[in-house]
Every structure is written in structure tokens, then in C-alpha cells.
XYZ file of C-alpha atoms in Angstrom:
708
model
C -0.072 0.077 -0.081
C 1.239 3.439 -1.003
C 0.349 6.497 0.916
C 0.154 9.782 -1.103
C 0.154 12.564 1.568
C -2.569 15.535 0.464
C -1.218 17.850 3.090
C 2.075 18.321 5.028
C 2.558 15.473 7.376
C 5.214 13.823 9.536
C 5.968 11.548 6.547
C 6.459 14.313 4.207
C 8.687 16.124 6.468
C 11.031 13.093 7.098
C 11.204 12.306 3.432
C 11.890 15.753 2.053
C 15.454 15.953 0.435
C 17.673 17.805 2.655
C 20.021 19.914 0.964
C 23.451 21.159 2.388
C 24.709 24.475 1.876
C 25.864 25.386 -1.496
C 29.748 25.637 -2.272
C 30.587 27.828 -5.267
C 33.408 27.162 -7.844
C 36.251 29.770 -8.334
C 34.563 31.472 -11.308
C 30.962 31.578 -9.732
C 29.268 29.603 -12.395
C 28.425 26.553 -10.579
C 27.922 25.308 -6.936
C 28.039 21.947 -5.484
C 25.856 20.826 -2.825
C 24.793 17.343 -1.018
C 21.038 16.022 -1.027
C 20.045 13.514 1.725
C 16.744 11.638 1.828
C 14.927 8.793 3.436
C 12.586 6.448 2.331
C 9.870 4.775 4.487
C 9.009 2.339 1.739
C 12.569 0.779 1.338
C 13.707 2.059 4.933
C 16.849 3.479 3.573
C 18.748 6.488 3.325
C 20.330 7.850 -0.116
C 23.143 10.494 -0.439
C 23.751 12.415 -3.605
C 25.929 15.059 -4.730
C 24.624 17.655 -7.206
C 25.610 20.650 -9.015
C 23.829 23.746 -9.602
C 23.825 26.120 -12.443
C 24.142 29.755 -10.989
C 22.633 31.467 -14.106
C 19.764 29.010 -14.920
C 19.017 27.870 -11.524
C 18.977 24.149 -12.996
C 20.445 21.476 -10.945
C 22.112 18.302 -12.067
C 22.675 14.973 -10.256
C 26.556 14.006 -10.198
C 26.701 10.996 -7.942
C 24.545 8.756 -5.871
C 26.199 6.598 -3.272
C 25.965 5.450 0.158
C 27.847 7.852 2.556
C 29.215 10.331 0.239
C 29.559 13.873 1.429
C 31.388 17.135 1.463
C 31.997 17.798 -2.228
C 34.804 20.620 -2.427
C 36.083 22.386 -5.487
C 39.847 22.080 -6.680
C 39.190 23.805 -9.853
C 35.923 25.198 -11.814
C 35.526 21.434 -12.957
C 37.529 19.165 -10.595
C 36.363 18.623 -6.993
C 37.082 16.068 -4.224
C 34.659 14.435 -1.791
C 34.538 11.968 1.180
C 33.108 8.370 0.786
C 32.784 6.424 4.157
C 33.515 2.808 4.155
C 32.155 -0.122 5.984
C 35.737 -0.710 7.816
C 35.622 2.676 9.650
C 37.807 4.009 6.836
C 37.485 6.776 4.452
C 38.181 7.337 0.843
C 39.232 10.849 -0.477
C 38.231 10.937 -4.179
C 38.442 13.207 -6.994
C 36.073 13.537 -10.161
C 34.867 16.351 -12.428
C 31.458 17.698 -12.678
C 31.812 17.535 -16.384
C 32.586 13.782 -16.517
C 31.407 12.386 -13.117
C 30.060 9.088 -14.258
C 32.867 6.981 -13.282
C 33.020 8.321 -9.920
C 36.361 9.607 -10.379
C 39.624 8.125 -8.781
C 40.888 7.540 -5.074
C 43.283 10.008 -3.656
C 43.874 8.735 -0.630
C 42.372 5.929 1.704
C 42.431 6.874 5.140
C 42.298 4.430 7.923
C 39.794 6.639 10.006
C 36.497 8.346 9.887
C 37.171 11.636 8.295
C 35.124 14.768 8.076
C 35.275 18.841 8.011
C 37.628 18.719 4.797
C 38.816 22.172 3.697
C 40.952 23.081 0.651
C 43.172 26.202 -0.021
C 45.137 27.155 -3.122
C 48.507 28.073 -2.523
C 50.716 30.677 -4.520
C 52.754 27.810 -5.873
C 49.970 26.211 -7.667
C 49.490 23.275 -4.892
C 46.545 22.943 -2.580
C 46.641 22.833 1.123
C 44.346 20.172 2.528
C 43.053 19.625 5.873
C 40.405 17.584 7.860
C 39.523 16.430 11.189
C 39.664 12.628 12.695
C 40.259 11.076 15.922
C 43.857 10.797 17.164
C 45.270 8.519 19.817
C 47.310 9.625 22.901
C 50.437 8.890 20.621
C 48.826 11.464 17.728
C 48.151 8.594 15.137
C 44.904 8.147 13.572
C 42.079 6.109 14.996
C 39.819 3.961 13.324
C 36.683 3.588 15.610
C 35.924 0.032 13.890
C 39.260 -1.555 15.353
C 39.002 -4.589 17.486
C 37.308 -3.789 20.692
C 38.659 -4.774 24.344
C 37.526 -7.885 26.219
C 35.963 -5.899 28.856
C 33.792 -2.978 28.638
C 34.755 -1.260 31.868
C 35.428 2.194 32.132
C 37.459 3.589 34.969
C 37.762 7.346 35.783
C 39.428 9.532 38.302
C 38.384 13.208 37.355
C 35.350 15.084 36.329
C 33.947 15.075 32.863
C 33.540 11.251 32.311
C 30.614 11.623 29.328
C 29.625 13.824 27.231
C 26.247 14.711 25.104
C 25.740 10.829 24.104
C 29.323 9.420 24.759
C 31.504 8.079 27.350
C 34.895 9.752 26.791
C 38.067 7.661 26.054
C 41.621 8.704 25.689
C 41.014 9.349 22.025
C 40.480 13.232 20.890
C 39.738 14.816 17.518
C 42.455 16.573 15.846
C 43.281 18.570 12.593
C 45.392 16.616 10.074
C 47.029 18.376 6.913
C 48.687 17.598 3.788
C 49.353 19.302 0.199
C 47.923 18.358 -3.219
C 49.445 18.832 -6.353
C 48.449 18.381 -10.025
C 50.233 16.270 -12.366
C 48.886 16.027 -15.815
C 45.134 15.370 -15.372
C 45.438 13.962 -11.975
C 45.992 15.153 -8.274
C 48.204 13.403 -5.805
C 49.297 13.968 -2.507
C 52.474 16.247 -2.349
C 54.038 14.185 0.653
C 53.536 10.908 2.149
C 50.307 10.801 4.274
C 48.838 13.366 6.496
C 50.304 14.973 9.273
C 48.488 15.766 12.803
C 48.858 19.334 13.356
C 48.101 19.023 17.292
C 50.561 16.017 17.677
C 52.211 15.945 21.261
C 49.831 18.904 22.528
C 46.876 18.228 25.135
C 44.469 19.878 22.762
C 41.591 18.927 20.783
C 39.710 20.315 17.690
C 36.784 20.500 16.778
C 35.436 21.275 20.131
C 33.109 18.428 21.117
C 30.124 17.832 20.915
C 29.155 20.320 18.342
C 32.291 21.632 16.899
C 32.903 21.451 13.087
C 34.683 22.909 10.141
C 34.024 26.448 11.515
C 36.494 25.569 14.278
C 39.556 25.483 11.923
C 40.581 27.546 8.943
C 43.681 27.210 6.361
C 45.485 29.909 4.884
C 48.788 30.580 2.972
C 50.592 31.237 6.536
C 49.066 28.231 8.183
C 46.343 27.142 10.129
C 44.296 28.515 12.871
C 41.932 26.378 15.271
C 40.075 26.389 18.353
C 40.640 24.274 21.321
C 39.483 24.018 25.250
C 42.018 25.393 27.803
C 43.949 22.011 28.672
C 44.374 23.531 32.096
C 40.839 24.049 32.998
C 38.112 21.102 33.817
C 35.821 21.231 30.529
C 32.945 20.456 33.161
C 33.116 23.494 35.133
C 34.737 25.908 32.527
C 34.002 27.053 28.727
C 37.269 28.789 27.994
C 38.489 27.959 24.348
C 41.645 29.483 22.894
C 42.488 30.515 19.292
C 45.839 28.878 18.299
C 48.039 29.305 15.328
C 50.246 26.799 13.663
C 52.676 28.378 10.840
C 53.239 26.211 7.681
C 54.277 27.318 4.421
C 53.930 24.277 1.965
C 51.739 22.078 4.142
C 54.229 19.343 3.564
C 56.245 19.873 6.933
C 56.114 16.415 8.300
C 56.863 18.095 11.840
C 54.688 20.916 12.528
C 55.780 23.537 14.811
C 53.954 23.979 18.311
C 50.736 25.479 18.166
C 51.072 29.443 19.257
C 48.034 30.703 21.523
C 46.459 34.008 20.401
C 46.107 36.224 23.527
C 42.832 38.132 24.190
C 43.104 39.963 27.424
C 39.713 40.562 29.236
C 37.963 37.769 27.118
C 38.196 34.224 28.454
C 35.121 32.415 27.118
C 34.109 30.400 23.962
C 36.437 31.223 20.894
C 34.543 30.373 17.456
C 34.643 30.836 13.525
C 38.314 31.870 12.737
C 38.483 32.919 9.360
C 41.614 33.884 7.461
C 41.188 37.190 5.146
C 42.298 36.384 1.374
C 45.661 37.998 1.913
C 46.394 35.446 4.765
C 47.665 37.956 7.059
C 44.465 38.674 9.139
C 42.026 36.474 11.038
C 38.538 37.443 12.222
C 37.063 35.502 15.014
C 34.500 35.438 17.730
C 35.080 35.260 21.743
C 32.980 35.533 24.708
C 34.161 36.965 27.816
C 32.919 34.772 30.698
C 34.715 31.638 31.085
C 31.818 29.732 32.483
C 28.914 31.029 30.795
C 28.016 28.890 27.179
C 25.738 31.822 26.034
C 27.671 35.091 26.876
C 27.589 37.343 24.108
C 30.305 36.777 21.672
C 32.514 39.724 20.584
C 33.772 40.023 17.127
C 37.618 40.421 17.193
C 40.396 41.071 14.528
C 43.925 39.706 14.456
C 45.666 42.293 12.005
C 48.674 40.613 11.672
C 49.089 36.606 11.986
C 52.984 37.370 13.010
C 51.806 39.272 16.086
C 49.504 37.229 17.936
C 49.486 39.437 21.100
C 47.468 42.317 19.142
C 43.884 41.541 18.774
C 41.349 44.285 18.261
C 37.769 44.029 19.255
C 34.720 45.783 17.183
C 32.649 47.895 18.898
C 34.452 47.745 22.254
C 33.178 50.007 25.281
C 34.990 51.137 28.221
C 32.617 49.099 30.376
C 33.347 45.979 28.401
C 29.918 45.369 27.694
C 30.438 46.065 23.862
C 28.510 48.657 21.704
C 26.878 46.057 19.842
C 24.075 44.066 21.280
C 24.003 41.285 19.399
C 25.504 37.880 18.981
C 27.676 37.481 15.876
C 28.065 33.897 14.818
C 30.610 34.033 12.026
C 32.374 36.319 9.461
C 33.428 36.206 5.857
C 35.811 38.730 3.764
C 34.852 40.511 1.102
C 36.984 40.116 -1.873
C 39.255 43.140 -1.148
C 39.435 42.295 2.446
C 37.987 45.639 3.109
C 34.546 44.705 4.792
C 33.171 41.747 6.704
C 30.091 40.149 6.247
C 28.889 38.641 9.512
C 25.545 36.538 10.317
C 23.965 36.985 13.444
C 20.424 36.342 15.091
C 18.140 39.479 15.381
C 14.185 39.044 16.168
C 13.701 35.592 15.068
C 15.921 35.689 11.742
C 19.428 35.148 11.124
C 20.448 37.921 8.921
C 23.987 39.197 7.056
C 25.542 42.329 8.488
C 27.977 44.422 6.596
C 30.847 46.436 8.417
C 34.486 47.703 7.715
C 37.156 45.153 8.394
C 39.084 47.476 10.646
C 37.638 48.167 14.105
C 38.764 51.690 13.852
C 36.580 52.275 10.689
C 33.451 50.676 12.288
C 32.276 53.752 13.953
C 28.640 53.125 13.052
C 26.458 49.778 13.828
C 26.342 47.154 11.064
C 23.984 47.488 8.386
C 21.707 44.685 7.307
C 21.945 43.171 3.646
C 18.846 42.361 2.091
C 18.357 38.559 2.245
C 15.513 36.096 1.118
C 12.598 35.609 3.768
C 13.863 33.301 6.794
C 17.256 32.683 8.393
C 20.691 32.722 6.763
C 22.432 29.287 7.339
C 25.800 29.954 5.096
C 27.337 32.703 3.266
C 30.096 32.173 0.766
C 31.704 34.657 -1.965
C 30.259 33.732 -5.105
C 33.339 33.782 -6.916
C 37.061 34.885 -6.704
C 37.404 38.772 -6.790
C 33.434 39.033 -6.806
C 31.517 41.387 -4.450
C 28.576 39.212 -4.478
C 27.558 36.354 -2.290
C 26.091 32.888 -2.466
C 23.598 32.385 0.493
C 21.907 29.335 1.669
C 19.040 29.945 3.751
C 15.861 28.516 5.208
C 12.419 29.625 6.562
C 9.280 28.080 8.199
C 7.878 27.377 4.888
C 11.092 26.356 2.904
C 13.754 23.989 4.108
C 16.627 25.350 1.538
C 17.042 28.329 -0.346
C 19.945 29.349 -2.581
C 20.331 33.079 -3.429
C 23.031 35.421 -4.820
C 23.022 38.569 -2.599
C 24.828 41.698 -3.893
C 25.924 44.216 -1.275
C 26.838 46.762 -3.830
C 23.279 47.013 -5.261
C 21.166 45.899 -2.254
C 19.562 42.981 -3.946
C 18.787 39.373 -3.244
C 17.905 37.216 -6.191
C 16.666 33.385 -5.213
C 18.181 30.982 -7.733
C 16.683 27.716 -6.478
C 14.346 26.985 -3.695
C 12.532 24.041 -2.219
C 9.482 25.891 -1.136
C 7.669 24.983 -4.352
C 7.363 21.780 -3.112
C 6.220 23.253 0.064
C 3.277 24.971 -1.668
C 2.320 21.506 -3.080
C 1.118 20.738 0.718
C -0.358 24.167 1.308
C 2.692 25.693 2.890
C 3.294 29.505 2.065
C 4.245 32.776 3.914
C 0.688 33.613 4.121
C 0.298 31.075 7.084
C 3.072 32.677 9.069
C 2.994 35.988 11.221
C 4.229 36.933 14.688
C 2.871 39.096 17.696
C 4.278 41.239 20.280
C 3.065 41.700 23.825
C 4.161 43.139 27.330
C 6.350 40.979 29.354
C 6.236 40.490 33.036
C 8.466 43.482 33.239
C 8.828 46.871 31.124
C 9.808 44.971 27.960
C 8.479 43.587 24.927
C 8.113 39.963 23.983
C 7.905 38.358 20.618
C 6.236 35.114 19.263
C 6.105 33.516 16.090
C 2.765 32.208 14.886
C 1.774 29.653 12.426
C -1.610 28.948 10.937
C -3.318 26.165 9.287
C -3.029 26.435 5.321
C -6.603 26.086 5.168
C -7.166 29.143 7.977
C -10.409 31.010 8.304
C -10.567 33.719 10.313
C -14.319 32.902 10.892
C -13.493 29.725 12.546
C -11.803 28.761 15.913
C -8.750 26.833 16.187
C -7.385 24.913 19.143
C -3.840 26.575 20.496
C -0.558 24.745 20.346
C 1.670 26.333 22.592
C 5.319 25.591 21.913
C 8.085 26.251 24.532
C 11.585 26.141 23.291
C 14.873 24.854 24.724
C 18.192 26.237 25.827
C 16.961 28.269 27.657
C 19.335 30.378 25.971
C 17.659 29.691 22.642
C 14.848 31.177 20.627
C 12.317 30.196 18.037
C 13.292 31.248 14.576
C 11.996 31.853 10.873
C 14.020 28.625 9.833
C 13.224 25.077 9.001
C 13.407 22.206 11.574
C 12.941 18.335 10.979
C 12.519 17.962 14.932
C 10.114 20.891 15.895
C 8.280 21.869 12.911
C 5.580 24.314 13.724
C 4.016 23.550 10.305
C 3.535 20.017 11.123
C 1.356 21.230 14.468
C -0.647 23.949 12.112
C -1.495 21.374 9.417
C -3.001 19.387 12.079
C -5.447 22.281 12.592
C -3.804 24.212 15.353
C -2.756 27.707 15.614
C 0.607 27.455 16.767
C 2.333 30.118 18.905
C 5.931 30.044 19.593
C 6.934 32.885 22.363
C 10.623 33.955 22.899
C 10.576 34.868 26.713
C 13.048 35.895 28.919
C 15.999 33.716 28.230
C 15.819 33.920 24.311
C 18.505 35.019 22.165
C 18.272 37.516 19.451
C 16.591 40.331 21.434
C 19.504 41.679 23.285
C 21.353 40.637 26.297
C 19.367 42.042 28.825
C 16.449 39.579 27.827
C 18.580 36.758 27.370
C 20.518 37.225 30.656
C 17.474 37.842 32.477
C 16.999 34.401 33.076
C 19.938 33.908 35.568
C 18.323 32.759 38.877
C 14.855 32.902 37.620
C 14.267 29.745 35.487
C 10.568 29.510 36.777
C 10.114 33.150 37.318
C 10.211 35.567 34.525
C 10.131 33.137 31.840
C 6.931 31.629 33.220
C 5.500 34.974 34.093
C 6.105 36.004 30.251
C 4.492 32.771 28.931
C 1.219 33.694 31.253
C 1.219 37.332 29.618
C 1.373 35.420 25.992
C -1.388 33.095 26.834
C -3.346 36.292 28.109
C -2.729 38.355 25.085
C -3.699 35.067 22.940
C -6.929 35.155 24.775
C -7.696 38.852 24.528
C -6.524 39.537 20.893
C -6.655 36.372 18.738
C -10.433 35.451 18.494
C -9.942 32.880 16.216
C -7.741 30.763 18.740
C -9.899 28.493 21.062
C -7.878 28.523 24.169
C -10.288 26.360 26.031
C -8.701 23.316 23.529
C -5.083 24.432 24.085
C -2.047 22.114 24.552
C 1.570 23.104 25.562
C 4.788 21.339 24.217
C 8.234 21.973 25.079
C 11.866 20.056 24.947
C 14.864 20.426 27.162
C 14.319 23.727 29.038
C 11.094 23.544 27.373
C 10.433 20.599 28.936
C 11.569 21.846 32.209
C 8.784 24.459 31.591
C 6.129 22.069 30.932
C 7.057 20.259 34.444
C 6.903 23.513 36.122
C 3.728 24.728 34.395
C 2.274 21.285 35.605
C 2.438 22.736 39.361
C 1.367 26.040 38.617
C -2.056 27.957 37.451
C -1.054 27.973 33.835
C -0.883 24.272 33.688
C -4.670 24.049 34.117
C -5.356 26.107 30.888
C -4.081 23.256 29.001
C -5.901 20.070 27.775
C -2.696 18.013 27.580
C 0.882 18.639 27.849
C 4.095 17.206 26.139
C 7.583 16.948 27.720
C 10.482 15.707 25.758
C 13.649 15.360 27.615
C 13.047 17.912 30.003
C 14.093 18.596 33.453
C 11.942 16.840 36.672
C 14.283 18.256 39.372
C 16.739 21.092 39.308
C 18.447 19.339 42.201
C 19.445 16.737 39.748
C 21.167 19.218 37.315
C 24.773 17.867 38.619
C 24.186 14.472 37.070
C 24.603 16.125 33.563
C 27.753 16.628 32.158
C 28.444 20.422 31.478
C 28.004 21.722 35.039
C 29.259 25.377 34.420
C 25.541 25.388 32.997
C 23.928 24.858 36.591
C 26.573 26.909 38.004
C 25.894 29.962 35.843
C 22.126 29.776 35.678
C 21.456 28.848 39.388
C 24.201 31.334 40.444
C 26.883 29.048 42.195
C 27.272 25.234 42.736
C 24.447 23.048 44.529
C 26.451 22.833 47.680
C 26.994 26.629 47.940
C 23.471 27.743 46.858
C 21.005 24.722 47.211
C 18.396 27.353 48.071
C 19.018 28.655 44.386
C 18.697 25.019 42.981
C 15.323 24.219 45.313
C 13.629 27.676 44.601
C 13.039 26.732 40.764
C 12.528 22.985 41.260
C 9.440 21.409 39.493
C 9.344 18.483 41.936
C 8.347 20.705 44.902
C 4.761 21.247 43.163
C 4.047 17.482 42.259
C 0.989 17.761 44.568
C -0.730 20.324 42.046
C -0.088 17.933 39.136
C -3.457 17.398 37.129
C -3.054 17.939 33.312
C -2.552 14.948 31.144
C 0.989 14.448 29.824
C 3.082 12.576 27.535
C 6.671 12.227 28.461
C 9.405 11.427 26.206
C 12.798 10.709 27.108
C 15.954 9.156 25.712
C 18.487 6.568 27.160
C 21.508 8.051 25.334
C 20.622 11.719 26.728
C 23.479 12.332 28.973
C 22.886 15.895 29.277
C 19.420 15.046 31.075
C 19.545 11.505 32.212
C 16.549 9.100 31.752
C 15.648 9.437 35.246
C 14.400 12.577 34.625
C 11.921 11.266 32.365
C 11.049 8.141 34.504
C 10.666 10.063 37.959
C 7.792 12.351 36.336
C 6.225 9.452 34.645
C 6.037 7.497 38.000
C 4.379 10.651 39.712
C 1.723 10.953 36.952
C 0.944 7.409 36.906
C 0.959 6.908 40.817
C -1.511 10.114 40.878
C -3.534 8.456 38.354
C -3.166 11.348 35.777
C -3.633 10.243 32.299
C 0.002 9.897 31.151
C 2.313 8.079 28.522
C 5.926 7.392 28.575
C 7.988 7.031 25.196
C 11.653 6.249 25.044
C 14.253 5.791 22.748
C 17.077 3.612 23.692
C 19.377 4.665 20.859
C 18.715 8.674 20.795
C 20.343 11.449 22.612
C 18.782 14.736 23.624
C 17.313 14.790 20.101
C 15.599 12.189 18.063
C 17.314 12.048 14.610
C 16.752 8.480 13.041
C 14.116 8.965 10.726
C 11.905 5.764 11.905
C 12.131 6.952 15.377
C 11.214 10.601 14.677
C 8.251 9.219 12.660
C 7.199 7.390 15.640
C 7.966 10.589 17.978
C 5.465 12.479 15.763
C 3.021 9.746 15.616
C 2.815 9.841 19.534
C 2.915 13.369 20.145
C 0.348 14.395 17.489
C -1.841 11.496 18.747
C -1.705 12.731 22.250
C -2.359 16.490 21.585
C -5.042 15.747 19.185
C -6.835 13.358 21.610
C -7.206 16.090 24.307
C -7.718 18.956 21.957
C -10.607 17.221 19.929
C -9.043 17.226 16.861
C -10.112 14.351 14.502
C -7.338 12.514 12.737
C -7.509 10.739 9.212
C -7.758 7.125 10.138
C -6.535 5.956 6.629
C -3.418 7.987 7.536
C -3.149 6.350 10.981
C -3.444 3.027 9.748
C -0.643 3.563 7.242
C 1.382 5.099 10.067
C 0.733 2.139 12.282
C 1.915 -0.207 9.512
C 5.225 1.667 8.892
C 6.126 1.703 12.536
C 7.089 -1.246 14.893
C 7.404 0.509 18.239
C 6.767 -1.617 21.438
C 3.726 -0.362 23.279
C 3.026 -1.629 26.500
């Protein structure tokens, strides 16, 4: 039986092609990107590499194989890419976009899992190449598929024994380099093998668990990378430093020891180092606080790579707070190195800002470049020497958009967008909106709103109230396969996604206001939001409201359960949430509760107890679905089992959904499908929404979850 969706459903969401950022060739005529998709009929994933013609907007499939990724141009036609193999090894292959049918030839076979490949053409015509892979304590490549020990015991004698979803071992990620040269029609390694740039150092790059290619960069003078301070415990400190390894040919068999870049007064996370085109300057970001993961990043410039002690800050102020009240994420250089294009979040969108490349010249706050609706994900220079940019973005109704942005003319031209497929299922900008209301104090709070594609102002729709995680995070005008507002809207809800105290993109005062206030100001803001909806959105049926949240949003669901707002909802959904703040020290990154709860649990137990949802279980009464995963080391499984046991013992309608092979997120398509089935089934039952029985039958046949 084949099910053809008539509207935007979880199956459509999870089966839709997922495109990577577009990478232009040197002349800016074509761009490479990958496409991955999942079939629920064959229960398999496909991986493709395609090329986009920048002028026509037409794409051509180049390769379709298992585990191919990261295509990277070597010339206007030649590109290399990675292919993962069953033995835990990686093949580095080279082919041509114009004659790709053979799949090319193997440049190197690497006895490790490789990722984050980067290439830079050098003055002598060769290419510097770098990638990341695991290294042993001796500095050798590690193949995770190698023979396992007979015992599974793990012994630790210091803090930080596991992270995100992995128990730590002695192996660490490292940056490896080599050089390529072209001889005739083929490329080859200019030296034997690959060199570990961090060998002999107690350093790691990328920074786990989410570090990637943005944690290092290569230029004609060498490579720069970010690493945790090895002298500080990673469980209690966030300090990462920028290092420079001088290299001239990238064939050096013994690299110089990394040299640290000093930034007096700034000791927090360092991110996104980027060489200028001339190779002598580096732009990067750094936070001030070394025990706060969500501090404001400052945009910095290293004017001369030969002087690592001279770093300049953009928009610096005497009080150290900085004059630009925004969080820059990353930067690229203009073709002439005179300007920087910086991405940053602002009012639920990620935008591109333009500013002079010298802090002394940046007297006015950055200007915003025109870009398509939604949020920018990646920015590339369109071509060598070009002033135009190739931008990859997404929105609430478009999971991938490629466009050309011209800063000099203030234009943004869409080349390729998947939104046309979305329109087939009714997705359009007309369904999107927002509201602004007064928060608990003298400040405004913003919320995104999404309505069903069949929306009629004369009708009333139940409310789906979504609470984001973080807590230093935000709902944005961007695509998600985990929490997609359109999925809920197409069930027949008006979806409201508030960004209360603690949210990013609205200035540091609102973001930092959550410190010591987990169940205070954010909860009060959500109450104000609910009241605003009741008073100003007559098409919303608040008597059929449901609320859902994950991570901190899951904490807030548990907090709401014990407070008056919890009685306003027909049902609640808590995904990987905090049941008791007293259990926060079972997590791995202890700097997080130390900051948000204003001290350690033994120095400030009252601060943890004040905002503990478990204190109010006597008030719990609303039906609740709880989802928790075994590999969630950020919030261990007991944080889901405890509230479920409470709900069951009190006789409150409740259900537990657990995935033994997922971490803080549900990423596997089949698991995500079950997640959507259970979540939508739960809220629809209590909101009184009738489900398509034919569709449910298909969903049941496609999933084999154990139900007790």
C-alpha cells in the first residue's frame, strides 16, 4: 500500500530532501551541494552530490552512493569528496563535474572516519588540504572500527566522564593536513600521508560535541584552530582559545607547536576563525565569561598573524559590555578584505550584517544586507574577486533556498528553492505571522505564529503552545525536522512560539534575565503570552489548548504542571525535560547550572530548590506525555522516569515514550516518525482534533514501536 500525502505530514517532513549549503566554484558559475533523503518504503537513506548552474538555477545529479559527503572544488570543474566505508575507513576521491559518471579516482584511503575537509590554493599552485579525525594519545589516526577490548569497563578519576551521548575515551579529535599537487590530469599528495597538526599537544579540535569545520581555517600562512584550555576542567569551564600553526607548504612532516592568540579580558568560548584573502588577518569571535556558554560573542580582529598578542575588538566600550548588542556567529571577508559580512540572530531571523574590516573604521553599527525570507545558514563569496555572495537559507515554509546577494546594489536574487514543493502541501508565507506583547516587566516579548494552510478567520482553532529549549535559545524563522511548527498547524492548530526571557536575538538584557529566574520571569512571560492570545486572537480556542516543550522547554512543561497556567491546557508534552533542578549535577557540563543557578549546589542549594518542579507535584493534574532517551547524558533518563512515575501514581492520564538509541534529540527517521505519531496522537486526542484514519493506519503499518 502506497500512501500519497495530501497535506504536510510527518512522513512528508522526514522524507523531504535535505540539501547542504551550496559551495560555489572559483568562477562562480556552478555550486556543489549534497542531498540526503529517507524512504519509509525501503527504510533506507540515499546520499547524492549535485551541481547547480548559478545562471539558470537548474541542478544536475552528479553522484548517488552511500555515505558520500562534503564535495569541495579544486578548480572550476574538478572536485574532491569523501566516501565512508564499512571498515570505518574513508576514501578521498576526485572527479569532474563535467564527466562524473565514473565516480572519479581515489586520491587517498584513510584508516579513520574523516570529516570537515577544507582546501586552499597556495601561491605555488599546490593545494593545502585539512580535515579532522580522531587521534590516539600518541597522535596517530584512530579507526573506531578497530578491535574492541574484551572488557567494557570504564574507569575514571576526574570530572567529565561523558559528554552529550558518549562516554569519553583517551582519543581526541585533531586537525590533519597535507598538500595536493596536480600532475597532468590527476591530483596526488605532495607528501606521504597526513600530518597531525596537534600531535604532542593536550589540545582537541573540533571542540565536542558540536564543533565542526568552523572551528579551524587554513590559509597561506598556516592554520588556525580553536581548542579547550587543557589547564581547566571542561565540566566547569567554557574557555576555548585560538591557536596558530605556521606552515608554508603544508608538507612539513613536523609542524611547529601551536601558538596561542591572546585576548586580555575575554576568556570564554572562541569560535569561527576565518583567514582574510591575503592570509595575514584573522576574524573570529570570543565570549568574555569562562563559565557561561551563552555569553555574548565579541567580534575580534587579529590584524597580523605574525603578532598574536595584538587583537582588536569591534565596538569595544570602556565598561567591557560592547556597543553592539547582538551575537555575531561567523564572518567572511569581502573580495578586497575591506569589509566583513557577519551572520547574527535578530528578532527570530539570522541576518547578514556588513561592516568595515578594521575596528577603527567601524564607527556606526553594522548595516543589514537584503536576504530572502527566513534565516541565513551559510554565506560564501560567489566567485574569486567577486563582490557578490552565495547565500544558503531556510524559513518556516522552505527547507532550503540558494540565492545571490549583491551588497553593492542591495539585492537578493533567489536561484533555487524547495518552497515550490512545500506549496504542493499548502505551505506559504501567508500562514506565518508574529505577535508582540508586554512581558512580566518593562519589556516586550515576541512570538512567532503559524496558522493552518486552510485558515479561516471566522473559525476557531485549538492552540498549540510551543516552548523552546536552551533556555538561551529562540524560535526562529527557519526550518526544522525536529520541531516544525507547520506540522502542528497542518493538524489544525494555531501555533504560537513565544521567545520569553532567556531567548537569544533580542538583546543581552532579555537573554541574561533568566539567570536565577528559571521558573520566574520566563513563566510570567508565558502567562502574559497566553493572556494576550485569549484577548487578541479571537480565532484561537484557548479552551482546547495544548502545550509542548523540549529540554528547558520540557522543564517549563513540568513547572507549568505545578502552577496555575498548567490548568489552562488540555494536555502537555515534555521531551527530555528537567524533572528536578536538584538533579542538574547528574549532567556533564556543570558550568551550565553553576551559571544559571548562581553557584554550585553545595554553595547555593536554595537557588536550585526555588525553581524545582518536583516541589509542586501535589498540584499536578493535566494529562502529560513524557519522552526521554537513554543516550541523553545532558538530562539522564531518570528525569523522564520520575515524573512519569509521579503521574501514574497520582492517576493522571500519562504516557512514556523512550528511545534507547537516541540522545537529547530524536534524529533517526524511523524513530522521529514514531515521535511525531505519539506526540500528534496525544495532543489531538485532548484537543478534540479528528485524525485521518486512513493515514493513521499507514503510520501504524510503517512503525513497529513496542507499546505496553
